[in-house]
Amino acid sequence: MTTGDAMTPWLTVIGIGEDGFAGLGRNARRALLDAEIVTGAPRHLSMLPTRIRARREPWPSPFDVEPLLGWRAHRVCVLASGDPMLFGVGATLARRVPSDEMHVIGAPSSLSLAAARLGWALQDVQAVWLVGRPLATLNAYVRDGARLLVLSRDGASPADVAALLCGGGFGATSMHVFEALGGPREHRIDAVARAWGDRQVEALNLIALTCRADTARSLPLTVGLPDDAFLNDGQLTKRDVRAITLARLAPLPGALLWDVGAGCGSIGIEWMRAHPACRAIAIESSPERQAFIAHNREALGVPGLELVAGRAPDALQGLAAPDAIFIGGGVTIPGVLDACWSRLRPGGRLVANAVTLQSEAALVDWRERHGGALTRLAISEVRPLGGFDTWRAALPITMLEATKPSGDHAAGELRDGGAS
C-alpha cells in the first residue's frame, strides 16, 4: 500500500449493526480480512470472528482519535455503529483525515431502522442526540404533533425523557423504545410518557416520540416567543421588539452572539433556538437575573447558552470574539459600546436598544463616530378605558444597528480609533 494514495486509502470506516459480522457486506468483510489494525468500541470488536487476524485496538478512554492518526503506514479499519457519518465517528475522522485517505462503508442507521419499524418518513422526523448533551436539549423540539427520534445515552434515558415530558405538560406523548435495534435481541416497548415511571432498559436503545400536549402549549418556531415563556422580573425585551431585534441580528448557523446586559436571557435564547448550531453568551451582573437565565435556557431547550456573571465592559475580557452583539442594557456605561465594537468580528452586526433619553443620546453620539442606522419603534396596544377601549403606547425604543466593516482598511481604522 502507498500511504496517502487516492486509489488505496489506508483507513476504512465500517458501519456495523447489532447483527454483527454476519450483517456486513462483501466489501466490508474484505476490508476487515485485509486489515492490519482494527479499532472500535469493545462491543464492536467482540463481534468479529477469530479469522480476522488484525490487531484489535479498543478506543482509548476518554475517546481520542490521535492514536489512530499515527497508524497511517498500516491498513486500518474502524468499526462504528450503523451509519458512521450520522452522529458517528466517521464524521469526526472526516475533519482530520483527507477524503482520499478514507473509505466509508455505511450500514443502516438506528434512525433508519426505527423509522422503518414505525412506518415514519425520515424527512418528517427530527433526530435528537442526547449522548454527551444535556437532557434539556430535548425541550427545543417538543411540540404538539412532533415526531422525534431520540438517541439515548444509557438505559435510564427513557425514564428521564418521560419525566421531562410530564414536567413540561406533554405526559400524553407516545413512546416507542427500541432495545438492541437491528440485532437478534431486538425488543420494542410501547407506552405513554406519564405511565413510564422509572423503568430501566438496555443501555443500547433508541426512543421514538409522538409528542402530545395535555397541559402545555406548543411554542412557535418563529422568533418573538410570548413574554410569559420567560421567567423574568420585567427586565425583558418585549415580544414585538424582540422579534425585530433578532431580525436585525440575523442569526446564522454556527454564529456566536454576545447578549450584553441579558436580563432574563430572552435574546440569547431565541438566537440559539433559531438553529441548533447557533451559539450565545449571556452577560448579566444581577444574581437574580442570572437565575432567570439558568432556568429559561433549560426550559426552552438551549442549555448550551453560556452565562457570564459580571458587568460589561470588564466581563467581556477573555470571551470568544462574536459574530453579533446585542446590548440590551448598559449603553450609558463608559466604554461599553466601544469595547463591544472593538471585539466584534469584521462583518459582524451590533444592535443596541435604548429607552431613556440618556441611553438614546449615547447611541446617537456613537453613530456620529462609527456610522450605522437608527430606528424608532413605537408600539401601541388596545386597553380598556372605562366602558370603551383606547390605544396605550409602550415606551418608544430607539434601535441602533451597525455592521462592522471588513478588510484591512477597516481594521486599520479601528486600531486608530475608529472614526475617519
Short mmCIF file of C-alpha atoms in Angstrom, two decimals:
data_model
loop_
_atom_site.label_atom_id
_atom_site.label_comp_id
_atom_site.label_asym_id
_atom_site.label_seq_id
_atom_site.Cartn_x
_atom_site.Cartn_y
_atom_site.Cartn_z
CA MET A 1 0.00 0.00 0.00
CA THR A 2 1.15 3.53 -0.81
CA THR A 3 0.37 5.86 2.10
CA GLY A 4 -1.96 8.66 1.03
CA ASP A 5 -2.56 7.07 -2.43
CA ALA A 6 -6.05 8.13 -3.56
CA MET A 7 -6.63 4.67 -5.04
CA THR A 8 -5.76 2.80 -1.86
CA PRO A 9 -6.95 4.62 1.29
CA TRP A 10 -5.18 3.44 4.41
CA LEU A 11 -8.32 3.95 6.53
CA THR A 12 -11.67 2.18 6.12
CA VAL A 13 -14.59 3.12 8.36
CA ILE A 14 -17.17 0.35 8.56
CA GLY A 15 -20.69 0.69 9.89
CA ILE A 16 -21.70 -2.41 11.80
CA GLY A 17 -25.14 -3.18 13.20
CA GLU A 18 -26.38 -5.35 16.03
CA ASP A 19 -26.34 -8.30 13.61
CA GLY A 20 -22.54 -8.10 13.73
CA PHE A 21 -20.13 -9.55 11.19
CA ALA A 22 -22.88 -11.64 9.60
CA GLY A 23 -24.72 -8.48 8.55
CA LEU A 24 -21.74 -6.93 6.77
CA GLY A 25 -21.50 -6.76 3.01
CA ARG A 26 -18.75 -8.27 0.90
CA ASN A 27 -16.62 -5.11 0.71
CA ALA A 28 -16.69 -4.59 4.46
CA ARG A 29 -15.69 -8.21 5.14
CA ARG A 30 -12.84 -8.00 2.65
CA ALA A 31 -11.54 -4.80 4.26
CA LEU A 32 -11.54 -6.46 7.68
CA LEU A 33 -9.77 -9.56 6.37
CA ASP A 34 -7.07 -7.38 4.78
CA ALA A 35 -6.66 -5.02 7.74
CA GLU A 36 -3.58 -4.89 9.93
CA ILE A 37 -5.30 -2.96 12.73
CA VAL A 38 -8.98 -2.84 13.67
CA THR A 39 -10.18 -0.30 16.21
CA GLY A 40 -13.56 0.45 17.74
CA ALA A 41 -15.63 0.04 20.87
CA PRO A 42 -15.03 -3.24 22.76
CA ARG A 43 -18.62 -4.24 21.95
CA HIS A 44 -17.95 -3.96 18.23
CA LEU A 45 -14.58 -5.69 18.37
CA SER A 46 -16.19 -8.63 20.15
CA MET A 47 -18.47 -9.15 17.14
CA LEU A 48 -15.54 -10.11 14.90
CA PRO A 49 -14.79 -13.79 14.23
CA THR A 50 -11.38 -15.27 15.03
CA ARG A 51 -10.43 -15.43 11.36
CA ILE A 52 -9.96 -11.65 11.42
CA ARG A 53 -6.21 -11.63 12.16
CA ALA A 54 -5.75 -7.87 12.53
CA ARG A 55 -4.54 -6.42 15.79
CA ARG A 56 -7.56 -5.23 17.79
CA GLU A 57 -7.30 -1.83 19.47
CA PRO A 58 -10.22 -0.60 21.60
CA TRP A 59 -10.86 3.14 21.53
CA PRO A 60 -8.96 4.90 24.31
CA SER A 61 -10.91 6.27 27.26
CA PRO A 62 -11.54 9.16 27.15
CA PHE A 63 -12.20 8.95 23.41
CA ASP A 64 -9.33 10.26 21.29
CA VAL A 65 -8.55 9.77 17.59
CA GLU A 66 -4.90 10.82 17.89
CA PRO A 67 -3.52 7.25 18.25
CA LEU A 68 -5.32 6.25 15.05
CA LEU A 69 -3.74 9.12 13.11
CA GLY A 70 -0.32 7.63 13.89
CA TRP A 71 -1.18 4.40 12.07
CA ARG A 72 -1.06 5.85 8.54
CA ALA A 73 1.60 3.32 7.48
CA HIS A 74 -0.88 0.47 8.12
CA ARG A 75 -4.18 -0.78 6.70
CA VAL A 76 -6.66 0.29 9.39
CA CYS A 77 -10.35 -0.45 9.86
CA VAL A 78 -12.59 1.48 12.22
CA LEU A 79 -15.84 -0.09 13.42
CA ALA A 80 -18.74 2.25 14.12
CA SER A 81 -22.43 1.86 14.87
CA GLY A 82 -24.72 1.92 11.85
CA ASP A 83 -24.06 4.86 9.56
CA PRO A 84 -20.63 6.25 10.63
CA MET A 85 -21.42 9.66 9.10
CA LEU A 86 -24.61 10.22 11.14
CA PHE A 87 -23.68 11.40 14.64
CA GLY A 88 -20.79 8.96 14.29
CA VAL A 89 -17.02 8.62 14.42
CA GLY A 90 -16.85 8.82 10.62
CA ALA A 91 -17.84 12.49 10.76
CA THR A 92 -15.21 13.11 13.45
CA LEU A 93 -12.48 11.42 11.39
CA ALA A 94 -13.51 13.28 8.23
CA ARG A 95 -12.46 16.52 9.94
CA ARG A 96 -8.96 15.13 10.50
CA VAL A 97 -8.32 12.76 7.58
CA PRO A 98 -8.33 13.82 3.89
CA SER A 99 -11.17 12.27 1.92
CA ASP A 100 -8.79 10.46 -0.43
CA GLU A 101 -7.22 8.65 2.55
CA MET A 102 -10.51 7.34 3.96
CA HIS A 103 -13.14 4.97 2.65
CA VAL A 104 -16.51 4.73 4.40
CA ILE A 105 -18.76 1.68 4.16
CA GLY A 106 -22.05 2.55 5.84
CA ALA A 107 -24.81 0.43 7.31
CA PRO A 108 -28.43 1.38 8.04
CA SER A 109 -28.52 3.83 10.94
CA SER A 110 -30.63 3.20 14.03
CA LEU A 111 -32.75 6.14 12.87
CA SER A 112 -33.45 4.43 9.55
CA LEU A 113 -34.26 1.14 11.26
CA ALA A 114 -36.63 2.77 13.74
CA ALA A 115 -38.38 4.74 11.01
CA ALA A 116 -38.81 1.52 9.02
CA ARG A 117 -40.32 -0.27 12.02
CA LEU A 118 -42.76 2.58 12.67
CA GLY A 119 -43.59 3.47 9.07
CA TRP A 120 -42.33 7.03 9.56
CA ALA A 121 -40.88 9.10 6.73
CA LEU A 122 -37.41 10.16 7.88
CA GLN A 123 -37.70 13.56 6.24
CA ASP A 124 -40.63 14.33 8.54
CA VAL A 125 -38.80 13.34 11.72
CA GLN A 126 -36.41 15.34 13.93
CA ALA A 127 -33.41 13.47 15.33
CA VAL A 128 -32.13 14.50 18.77
CA TRP A 129 -28.76 13.32 20.09
CA LEU A 130 -28.54 13.04 23.90
CA VAL A 131 -25.13 11.35 24.16
CA GLY A 132 -22.89 13.85 25.90
CA ARG A 133 -25.58 16.54 25.80
CA PRO A 134 -27.95 17.83 28.49
CA LEU A 135 -31.41 16.28 28.63
CA ALA A 136 -32.93 19.76 28.43
CA THR A 137 -31.80 19.93 24.78
CA LEU A 138 -34.96 17.97 24.02
CA ASN A 139 -37.16 20.90 25.12
CA ALA A 140 -36.30 22.80 21.93
CA TYR A 141 -38.02 20.13 19.82
CA VAL A 142 -41.05 19.12 21.88
CA ARG A 143 -44.28 20.49 20.43
CA ASP A 144 -47.71 19.01 19.84
CA GLY A 145 -47.65 16.53 16.94
CA ALA A 146 -43.87 16.45 16.54
CA ARG A 147 -42.22 13.12 15.79
CA LEU A 148 -38.79 12.75 17.34
CA LEU A 149 -36.14 10.03 17.24
CA VAL A 150 -34.00 10.35 20.35
CA LEU A 151 -30.59 8.68 20.52
CA SER A 152 -30.24 7.66 24.17
CA ARG A 153 -27.15 7.92 26.33
CA ASP A 154 -27.95 4.97 28.65
CA GLY A 155 -30.64 2.66 29.98
CA ALA A 156 -32.10 5.40 32.20
CA SER A 157 -32.71 7.76 29.27
CA PRO A 158 -36.32 6.69 28.56
CA ALA A 159 -37.29 7.33 32.18
CA ASP A 160 -35.50 10.69 32.10
CA VAL A 161 -37.22 11.65 28.84
CA ALA A 162 -40.63 10.61 30.20
CA ALA A 163 -40.10 12.72 33.33
CA LEU A 164 -39.10 15.74 31.22
CA LEU A 165 -42.18 15.33 29.04
CA CYS A 166 -44.50 15.03 32.00
CA GLY A 167 -42.92 18.01 33.73
CA GLY A 168 -43.45 20.11 30.61
CA GLY A 169 -47.09 19.19 30.12
CA PHE A 170 -46.54 16.52 27.46
CA GLY A 171 -47.43 13.44 29.52
CA ALA A 172 -49.75 12.17 26.76
CA THR A 173 -46.79 11.63 24.42
CA SER A 174 -46.49 8.16 22.85
CA MET A 175 -43.11 6.50 23.46
CA HIS A 176 -41.66 3.60 21.47
CA VAL A 177 -38.39 2.36 22.93
CA PHE A 178 -36.25 0.02 20.82
CA GLU A 179 -33.61 -2.10 22.55
CA ALA A 180 -30.74 -3.68 20.55
CA LEU A 181 -32.30 -2.39 17.32
CA GLY A 182 -31.35 -4.42 14.26
CA GLY A 183 -30.00 -7.44 16.13
CA PRO A 184 -31.34 -10.84 17.18
CA ARG A 185 -32.27 -9.46 20.64
CA GLU A 186 -34.27 -6.53 19.27
CA HIS A 187 -37.17 -5.61 21.55
CA ARG A 188 -39.76 -2.86 21.41
CA ILE A 189 -41.65 -1.26 24.32
CA ASP A 190 -44.71 0.93 23.67
CA ALA A 191 -46.01 3.25 26.39
CA VAL A 192 -47.35 6.70 27.21
CA ALA A 193 -44.90 9.08 28.89
CA ARG A 194 -47.00 9.52 32.04
CA ALA A 195 -47.10 5.74 32.53
CA TRP A 196 -43.37 5.05 32.03
CA GLY A 197 -42.23 5.65 35.61
CA ASP A 198 -38.63 4.75 36.46
CA ARG A 199 -38.37 1.66 34.24
CA GLN A 200 -34.82 0.90 33.07
CA VAL A 201 -33.94 -0.68 29.73
CA GLU A 202 -30.84 -1.91 27.93
CA ALA A 203 -28.09 0.66 27.60
CA LEU A 204 -28.29 0.47 23.80
CA ASN A 205 -31.69 1.94 22.99
CA LEU A 206 -33.48 4.48 20.83
CA ILE A 207 -36.62 6.40 21.79
CA ALA A 208 -39.28 7.34 19.24
CA LEU A 209 -41.75 10.02 20.36
CA THR A 210 -45.04 11.29 19.01
CA CYS A 211 -45.49 14.39 21.13
CA ARG A 212 -48.92 15.10 22.54
CA ALA A 213 -49.69 18.07 24.78
CA ASP A 214 -52.07 17.76 27.66
CA THR A 215 -51.45 20.86 29.82
CA ALA A 216 -48.84 22.59 27.66
CA ARG A 217 -48.93 24.91 24.68
CA SER A 218 -46.58 24.47 21.76
CA LEU A 219 -44.16 27.34 21.28
CA PRO A 220 -43.79 28.69 17.73
CA LEU A 221 -40.73 28.19 15.57
CA THR A 222 -40.59 31.89 14.71
CA VAL A 223 -38.74 34.45 16.82
CA GLY A 224 -40.80 36.51 19.23
CA LEU A 225 -41.93 33.95 21.80
CA PRO A 226 -44.70 35.05 24.17
CA ASP A 227 -43.34 37.14 27.03
CA ASP A 228 -44.65 34.68 29.62
CA ALA A 229 -42.48 31.92 28.12
CA PHE A 230 -39.62 33.55 30.07
CA LEU A 231 -39.28 33.69 33.83
CA ASN A 232 -38.47 37.36 34.44
CA ASP A 233 -38.77 40.38 36.73
CA GLY A 234 -39.88 42.74 33.99
CA GLN A 235 -36.34 43.23 32.64
CA LEU A 236 -37.34 41.67 29.33
CA THR A 237 -37.14 42.74 25.70
CA LYS A 238 -40.84 42.54 24.87
CA ARG A 239 -42.13 40.18 22.22
CA ASP A 240 -42.58 42.52 19.24
CA VAL A 241 -39.36 44.44 19.88
CA ARG A 242 -37.55 41.14 20.44
CA ALA A 243 -38.70 39.81 17.05
CA ILE A 244 -37.48 42.95 15.28
CA THR A 245 -34.20 42.90 17.21
CA LEU A 246 -33.49 39.29 16.25
CA ALA A 247 -34.34 40.03 12.63
CA ARG A 248 -31.65 42.75 12.68
CA LEU A 249 -29.16 40.47 14.44
CA ALA A 250 -29.79 37.88 11.67
CA PRO A 251 -28.72 34.57 13.31
CA LEU A 252 -26.80 32.14 11.10
CA PRO A 253 -25.72 28.53 11.79
CA GLY A 254 -22.55 28.44 13.87
CA ALA A 255 -22.57 32.17 14.62
CA LEU A 256 -21.79 33.43 18.14
CA LEU A 257 -23.84 36.17 19.84
CA TRP A 258 -22.98 38.25 22.87
CA ASP A 259 -26.14 39.23 24.77
CA VAL A 260 -24.83 42.10 26.91
CA GLY A 261 -26.99 43.06 29.87
CA ALA A 262 -29.01 39.94 29.16
CA GLY A 263 -31.77 40.37 31.75
CA CYS A 264 -33.68 37.08 31.64
CA GLY A 265 -31.74 35.90 28.57
CA SER A 266 -34.54 36.18 26.01
CA ILE A 267 -32.43 37.45 23.09
CA GLY A 268 -29.64 34.89 23.50
CA ILE A 269 -32.15 32.08 24.00
CA GLU A 270 -34.14 32.91 20.86
CA TRP A 271 -30.89 33.33 18.91
CA MET A 272 -29.93 29.76 19.83
CA ARG A 273 -33.41 28.43 19.08
CA ALA A 274 -33.08 29.78 15.53
CA HIS A 275 -30.67 26.93 14.63
CA PRO A 276 -29.06 24.11 16.64
CA ALA A 277 -25.59 25.34 15.68
CA CYS A 278 -26.13 28.92 16.89
CA ARG A 279 -24.10 29.85 20.00
CA ALA A 280 -24.62 32.61 22.53
CA ILE A 281 -23.05 34.11 25.65
CA ALA A 282 -25.27 35.99 28.09
CA ILE A 283 -23.50 38.63 30.21
CA GLU A 284 -25.52 39.65 33.28
CA SER A 285 -24.48 41.17 36.61
CA SER A 286 -27.65 40.59 38.69
CA PRO A 287 -27.65 37.27 40.61
CA GLU A 288 -31.46 37.17 40.47
CA ARG A 289 -31.50 37.58 36.71
CA GLN A 290 -28.69 35.07 36.32
CA ALA A 291 -31.05 32.56 37.99
CA PHE A 292 -33.77 33.51 35.49
CA ILE A 293 -31.35 32.86 32.61
CA ALA A 294 -30.33 29.48 34.04
CA HIS A 295 -33.99 28.46 34.33
CA ASN A 296 -35.06 29.80 30.92
CA ARG A 297 -32.23 28.23 28.94
CA GLU A 298 -33.21 24.79 30.31
CA ALA A 299 -36.96 25.24 29.91
CA LEU A 300 -36.62 26.49 26.32
CA GLY A 301 -34.18 23.83 25.18
CA VAL A 302 -30.86 25.68 24.86
CA PRO A 303 -28.85 24.54 27.91
CA GLY A 304 -25.67 25.32 25.98
CA LEU A 305 -26.22 29.07 26.42
CA GLU A 306 -23.13 30.28 28.29
CA LEU A 307 -23.76 32.55 31.26
CA VAL A 308 -21.10 35.04 32.33
CA ALA A 309 -21.70 36.72 35.68
CA GLY A 310 -20.46 40.27 35.53
CA ARG A 311 -20.89 43.72 34.05
CA ALA A 312 -19.59 44.98 30.72
CA PRO A 313 -17.05 46.10 29.71
CA ASP A 314 -14.94 44.26 32.32
CA ALA A 315 -16.86 40.98 31.94
CA LEU A 316 -16.07 40.87 28.21
CA GLN A 317 -12.39 40.12 28.76
CA GLY A 318 -11.34 36.69 27.52
CA LEU A 319 -14.59 35.87 25.72
CA ALA A 320 -14.52 34.43 22.20
CA ALA A 321 -14.94 37.10 19.52
CA PRO A 322 -18.61 37.31 18.49
CA ASP A 323 -20.32 37.44 15.11
CA ALA A 324 -23.12 39.57 16.53
CA ILE A 325 -23.70 41.61 19.69
CA PHE A 326 -26.91 42.78 21.31
CA ILE A 327 -26.73 45.40 24.04
CA GLY A 328 -29.98 45.50 25.94
CA GLY A 329 -28.68 47.36 28.97
CA GLY A 330 -25.66 49.40 29.92
CA VAL A 331 -25.13 51.55 26.82
CA THR A 332 -24.57 54.58 29.09
CA ILE A 333 -21.73 52.84 30.97
CA PRO A 334 -18.49 54.40 29.69
CA GLY A 335 -16.64 52.14 27.28
CA VAL A 336 -19.35 49.51 26.76
CA LEU A 337 -20.27 50.38 23.16
CA ASP A 338 -16.65 50.90 22.09
CA ALA A 339 -15.46 47.70 23.81
CA CYS A 340 -18.17 45.68 22.08
CA TRP A 341 -17.40 47.24 18.69
CA SER A 342 -13.68 46.57 19.03
CA ARG A 343 -14.25 42.88 19.84
CA LEU A 344 -16.85 42.28 17.12
CA ARG A 345 -15.62 40.27 14.15
CA PRO A 346 -15.30 42.13 10.83
CA GLY A 347 -18.63 41.85 9.02
CA GLY A 348 -20.41 41.30 12.33
CA ARG A 349 -23.58 43.09 13.45
CA LEU A 350 -24.13 45.22 16.53
CA VAL A 351 -27.67 46.04 17.70
CA ALA A 352 -28.39 48.17 20.78
CA ASN A 353 -31.75 49.29 22.18
CA ALA A 354 -32.37 52.40 24.25
CA VAL A 355 -35.41 53.60 26.21
CA THR A 356 -34.16 56.60 28.22
CA LEU A 357 -33.02 59.94 26.80
CA GLN A 358 -29.55 59.32 28.21
CA SER A 359 -29.17 55.94 26.54
CA GLU A 360 -30.59 57.29 23.29
CA ALA A 361 -28.06 60.12 23.40
CA ALA A 362 -25.27 57.56 23.83
CA LEU A 363 -26.45 55.75 20.68
CA VAL A 364 -26.70 58.99 18.70
CA ASP A 365 -23.19 60.00 19.76
CA TRP A 366 -21.75 56.58 18.91
CA ARG A 367 -23.42 56.63 15.48
CA GLU A 368 -21.85 60.02 14.74
CA ARG A 369 -18.43 58.45 15.23
CA HIS A 370 -18.92 54.98 13.74
CA GLY A 371 -21.96 55.06 11.47
CA GLY A 372 -24.93 52.75 11.44
CA ALA A 373 -28.70 53.17 11.30
CA LEU A 374 -31.15 54.39 13.94
CA THR A 375 -34.75 53.21 14.06
CA ARG A 376 -37.54 54.37 16.39
CA LEU A 377 -40.01 51.67 17.41
CA ALA A 378 -43.35 52.80 18.80
CA ILE A 379 -45.84 50.07 19.64
CA SER A 380 -49.35 50.57 20.99
CA GLU A 381 -51.89 48.06 22.24
CA VAL A 382 -55.61 48.36 22.88
CA ARG A 383 -56.50 48.71 26.57
CA PRO A 384 -59.85 49.34 28.30
CA LEU A 385 -60.80 52.89 29.28
CA GLY A 386 -63.98 52.92 31.28
CA GLY A 387 -66.59 51.22 29.12
CA PHE A 388 -64.55 51.77 25.96
CA ASP A 389 -61.18 50.82 24.51
CA THR A 390 -58.23 53.03 23.67
CA TRP A 391 -54.65 52.76 22.48
CA ARG A 392 -51.96 52.61 25.13
CA ALA A 393 -48.46 53.28 23.86
CA ALA A 394 -45.47 51.40 25.22
CA LEU A 395 -42.28 53.34 25.83
CA PRO A 396 -40.65 54.04 22.45
CA ILE A 397 -37.45 52.16 21.65
CA THR A 398 -34.50 53.63 19.80
CA MET A 399 -32.59 50.89 17.99
CA LEU A 400 -29.05 51.22 16.70
CA GLU A 401 -27.90 48.78 14.04
CA ALA A 402 -24.36 48.74 12.65
CA THR A 403 -22.31 46.30 10.58
CA LYS A 404 -18.58 46.29 11.17
CA PRO A 405 -16.56 46.88 8.01
CA SER A 406 -14.46 44.03 6.66
CA GLY A 407 -10.90 44.17 5.36
CA ASP A 408 -7.52 45.50 6.39
CA HIS A 409 -8.50 49.15 5.79
CA ALA A 410 -11.34 48.88 8.28
CA ALA A 411 -9.11 47.09 10.77
CA GLY A 412 -6.59 49.89 10.48
CA GLU A 413 -9.28 52.49 11.12
CA LEU A 414 -10.34 50.62 14.23
CA ARG A 415 -6.79 50.47 15.54
CA ASP A 416 -6.55 54.22 15.01
CA GLY A 417 -9.71 54.90 16.98
CA GLY A 418 -12.47 54.01 14.52
CA ALA A 419 -13.71 57.30 13.09
CA SER A 420 -12.32 58.83 9.93
#
